[in-house]
XYZ file of C-alpha atoms in Angstrom:
239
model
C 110.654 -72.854 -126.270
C 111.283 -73.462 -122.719
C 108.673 -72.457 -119.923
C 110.167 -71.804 -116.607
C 107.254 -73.181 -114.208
C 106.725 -75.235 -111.143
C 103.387 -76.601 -113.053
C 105.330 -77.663 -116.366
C 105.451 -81.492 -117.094
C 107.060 -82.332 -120.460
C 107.585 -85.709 -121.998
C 109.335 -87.187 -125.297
C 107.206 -87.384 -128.249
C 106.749 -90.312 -130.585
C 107.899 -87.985 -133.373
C 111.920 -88.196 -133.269
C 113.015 -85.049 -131.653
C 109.968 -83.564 -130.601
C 108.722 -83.131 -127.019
C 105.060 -83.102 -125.357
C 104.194 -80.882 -122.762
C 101.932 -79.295 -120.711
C 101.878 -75.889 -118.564
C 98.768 -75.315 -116.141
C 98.387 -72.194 -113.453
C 97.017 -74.838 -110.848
C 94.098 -72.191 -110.043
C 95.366 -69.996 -108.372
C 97.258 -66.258 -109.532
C 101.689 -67.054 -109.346
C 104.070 -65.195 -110.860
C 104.786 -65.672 -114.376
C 108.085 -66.957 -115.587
C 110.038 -66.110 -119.146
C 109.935 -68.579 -121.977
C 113.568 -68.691 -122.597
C 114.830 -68.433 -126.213
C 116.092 -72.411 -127.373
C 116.156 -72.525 -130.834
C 112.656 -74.834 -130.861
C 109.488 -74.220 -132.443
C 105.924 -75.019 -131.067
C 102.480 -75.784 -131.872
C 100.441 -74.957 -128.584
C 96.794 -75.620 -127.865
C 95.651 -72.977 -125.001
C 92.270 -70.616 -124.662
C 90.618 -72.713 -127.456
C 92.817 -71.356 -130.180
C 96.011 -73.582 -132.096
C 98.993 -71.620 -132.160
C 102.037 -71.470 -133.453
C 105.478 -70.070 -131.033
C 107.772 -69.184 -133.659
C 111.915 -69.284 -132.562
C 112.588 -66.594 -130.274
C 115.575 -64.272 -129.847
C 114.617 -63.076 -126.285
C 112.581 -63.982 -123.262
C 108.793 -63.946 -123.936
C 106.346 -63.755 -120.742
C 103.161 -65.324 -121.458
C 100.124 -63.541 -119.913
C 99.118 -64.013 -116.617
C 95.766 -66.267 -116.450
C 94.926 -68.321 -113.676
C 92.778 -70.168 -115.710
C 95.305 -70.784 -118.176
C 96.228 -74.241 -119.785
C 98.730 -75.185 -121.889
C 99.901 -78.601 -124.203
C 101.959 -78.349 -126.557
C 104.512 -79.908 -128.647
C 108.010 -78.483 -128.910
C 109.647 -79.476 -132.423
C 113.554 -80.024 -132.416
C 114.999 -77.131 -134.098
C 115.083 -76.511 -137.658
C 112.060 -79.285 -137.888
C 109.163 -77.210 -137.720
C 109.067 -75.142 -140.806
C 108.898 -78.567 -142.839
C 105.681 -79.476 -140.856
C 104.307 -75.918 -140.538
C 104.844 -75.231 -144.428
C 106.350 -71.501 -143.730
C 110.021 -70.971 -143.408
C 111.301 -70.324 -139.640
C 112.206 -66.484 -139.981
C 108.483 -65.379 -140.796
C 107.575 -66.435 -137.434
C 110.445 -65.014 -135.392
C 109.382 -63.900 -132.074
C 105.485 -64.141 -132.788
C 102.753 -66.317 -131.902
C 99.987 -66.904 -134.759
C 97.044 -68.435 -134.838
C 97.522 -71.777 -137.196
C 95.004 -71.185 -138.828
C 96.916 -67.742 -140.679
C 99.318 -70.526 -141.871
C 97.380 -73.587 -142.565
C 94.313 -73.913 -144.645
C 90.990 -72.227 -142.623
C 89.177 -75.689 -142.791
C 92.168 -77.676 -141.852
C 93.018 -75.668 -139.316
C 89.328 -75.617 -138.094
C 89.077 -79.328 -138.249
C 92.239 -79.829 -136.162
C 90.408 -76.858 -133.508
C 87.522 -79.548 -133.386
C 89.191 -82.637 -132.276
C 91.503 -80.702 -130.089
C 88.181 -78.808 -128.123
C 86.560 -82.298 -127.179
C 89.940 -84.748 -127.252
C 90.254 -86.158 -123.725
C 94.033 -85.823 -124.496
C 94.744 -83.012 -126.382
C 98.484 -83.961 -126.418
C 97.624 -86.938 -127.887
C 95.890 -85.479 -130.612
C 98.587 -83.162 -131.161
C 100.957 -86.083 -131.389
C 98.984 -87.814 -133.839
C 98.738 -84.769 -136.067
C 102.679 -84.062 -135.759
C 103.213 -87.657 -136.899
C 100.744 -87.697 -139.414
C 102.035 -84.629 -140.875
C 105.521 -85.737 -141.006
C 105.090 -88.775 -142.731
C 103.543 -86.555 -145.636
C 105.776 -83.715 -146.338
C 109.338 -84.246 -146.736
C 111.593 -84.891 -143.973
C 114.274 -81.949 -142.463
C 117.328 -81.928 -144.153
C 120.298 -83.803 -141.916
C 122.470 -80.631 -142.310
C 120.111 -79.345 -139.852
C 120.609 -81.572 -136.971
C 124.212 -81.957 -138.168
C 124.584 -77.445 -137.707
C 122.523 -77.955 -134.015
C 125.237 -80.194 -133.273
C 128.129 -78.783 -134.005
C 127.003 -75.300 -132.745
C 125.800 -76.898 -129.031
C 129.245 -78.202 -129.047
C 130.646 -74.958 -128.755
C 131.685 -75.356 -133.100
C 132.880 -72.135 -134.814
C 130.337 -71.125 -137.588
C 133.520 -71.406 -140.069
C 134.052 -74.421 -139.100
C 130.286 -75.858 -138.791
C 129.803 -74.635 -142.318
C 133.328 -76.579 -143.704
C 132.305 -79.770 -142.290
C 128.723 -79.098 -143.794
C 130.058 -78.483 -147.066
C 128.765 -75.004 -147.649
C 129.955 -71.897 -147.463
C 129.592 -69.270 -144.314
C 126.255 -67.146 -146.990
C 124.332 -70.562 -147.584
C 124.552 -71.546 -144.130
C 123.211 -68.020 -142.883
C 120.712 -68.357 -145.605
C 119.453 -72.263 -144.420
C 119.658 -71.111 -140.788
C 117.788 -68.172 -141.661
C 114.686 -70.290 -143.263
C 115.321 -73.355 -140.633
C 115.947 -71.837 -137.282
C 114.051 -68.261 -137.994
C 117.711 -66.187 -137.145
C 121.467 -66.970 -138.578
C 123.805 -69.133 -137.249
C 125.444 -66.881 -134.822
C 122.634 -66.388 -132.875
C 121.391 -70.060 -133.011
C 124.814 -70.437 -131.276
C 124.308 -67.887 -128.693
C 120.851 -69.833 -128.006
C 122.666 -73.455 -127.415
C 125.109 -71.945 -125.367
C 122.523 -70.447 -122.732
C 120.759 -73.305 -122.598
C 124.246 -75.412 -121.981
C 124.936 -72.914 -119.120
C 121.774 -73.156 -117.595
C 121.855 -76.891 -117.769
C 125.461 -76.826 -115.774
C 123.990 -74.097 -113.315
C 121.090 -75.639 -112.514
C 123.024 -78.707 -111.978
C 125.347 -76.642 -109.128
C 128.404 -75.805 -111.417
C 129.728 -72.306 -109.929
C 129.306 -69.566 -112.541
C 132.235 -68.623 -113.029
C 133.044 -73.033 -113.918
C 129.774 -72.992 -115.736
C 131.058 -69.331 -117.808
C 134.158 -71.675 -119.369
C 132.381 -74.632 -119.275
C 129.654 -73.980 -121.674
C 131.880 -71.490 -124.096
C 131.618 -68.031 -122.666
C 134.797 -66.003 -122.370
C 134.449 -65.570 -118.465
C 131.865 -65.428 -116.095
C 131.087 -61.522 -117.323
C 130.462 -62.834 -120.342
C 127.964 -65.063 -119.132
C 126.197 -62.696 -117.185
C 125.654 -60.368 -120.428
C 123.938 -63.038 -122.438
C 121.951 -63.742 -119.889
C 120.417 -60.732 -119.303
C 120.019 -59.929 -122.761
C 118.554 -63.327 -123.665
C 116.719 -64.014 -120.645
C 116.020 -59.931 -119.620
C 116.828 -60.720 -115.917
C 119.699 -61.848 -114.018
C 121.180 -65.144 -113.941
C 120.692 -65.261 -110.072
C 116.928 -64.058 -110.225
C 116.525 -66.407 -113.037
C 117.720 -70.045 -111.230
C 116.130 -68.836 -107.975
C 114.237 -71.449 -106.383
C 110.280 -71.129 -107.853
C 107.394 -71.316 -104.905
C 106.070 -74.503 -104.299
């Protein structure tokens, strides 16, 4: 999950793959920019409540509160549903309260420390890693399927070099990544355009650079994965 925002900080977690970050309104009313679909998985602290972002397949905007404050930790894909305990599709496109998925007191304990921690992304952190070294770790195909798809891959081919056929990958995409393979692909290659965009690559370079079939093509995904424009979407934010 990636939040568009001139008040986001995010840095690299302890726990291999996973980022820490933080999203705050600064005080004062703004606009409110799309969380932009990218194949992750978080566990947010915000209002007093833990929740869970499950993988999205389209731009969410978060409610506008000034007095909002976010901290989170972003898991790389396919790594959450080990740590969470629920496979990836249940949680497509929703945010739930952890405390649905984990055990009330558990959850209620973790509520605790995170309501009077001084660093509530430390405590998340420590939970993450504490967590993972108890359940069992992701299976490599995972990471090995996030590669080859963000390298622009065929599924057919992904799936060969995995070993499995084209069903049991859609089947371990479904459970890992919430959605099937195709449109775990779609995902990487937005976030590869953006990347090349943001970095001043013309659209119509960034279009063949990051796998689209022209710059048309680009300008359809975006829209439908982002729900505005690529130009409204990398225009400059207020300061």
């Amino acid at each position: 999950m990636s939040y568009e925002s001139v008040e986001y900080a995010e840095r690299p977690s302890r726990l291999a793959g996973a980022v820490l970050w933080t999203r705050a309104s600064g005080g004062a009313a703004g606009p409110v920019y799309p969380v932009l679909p990218d194949g992750c998985m978080d566990l947010l602290w915000t209002g007093g409540k833990l929740l869970v972002a499950g993988p999205d397949t389209r731009a969410h905007r978060p409610e506008a509160n000034v007095a909002a404050r976010y901290v989170g930790i972003r898991f790389y894909p396919g790594t959450a549903p080990a740590f969470l305990g629920v496979p990836a599709h249940e949680l497509r496109d929703r945010r739930v309260d952890l405390a649905d998925l984990w055990p009330s007191a558990e959850a209620r304990r973790l509520t605790e420390r995170m309501a009077t921690a001084r660093d509530p992304a430390a405590v998340l952190e420590s939970v993450a890693l504490a967590r993972a070294g108890a359940v069992e770790p992701p299976d490599p195909l995972l990471a090995h399927v996030v590669k080859a798809l963000d390298a622009g891959r065929s599924i057919a081919a992904t799936a060969e070099e995995a070993g499995i056929n084209a069903r049991r990958l859609h089947r371990r995409s479904l459970a890992a990544f919430g959605y099937g393979p195709k449109t775990l692909a779609r995902v990487l290659r937005l976030q590869r355009a953006l990347t090349l965009a943001r970095g001043g690559l013309a659209y119509a370079e960034t279009a063949v650079v990051a796998g689209f079939a022209d710059q048309a093509h680009l300008a359809r995904d975006v829209k439908e994965l982002a729900g505005v424009p690529l130009s409204e979407l990398l225009s400059p934010r207020p300061e």
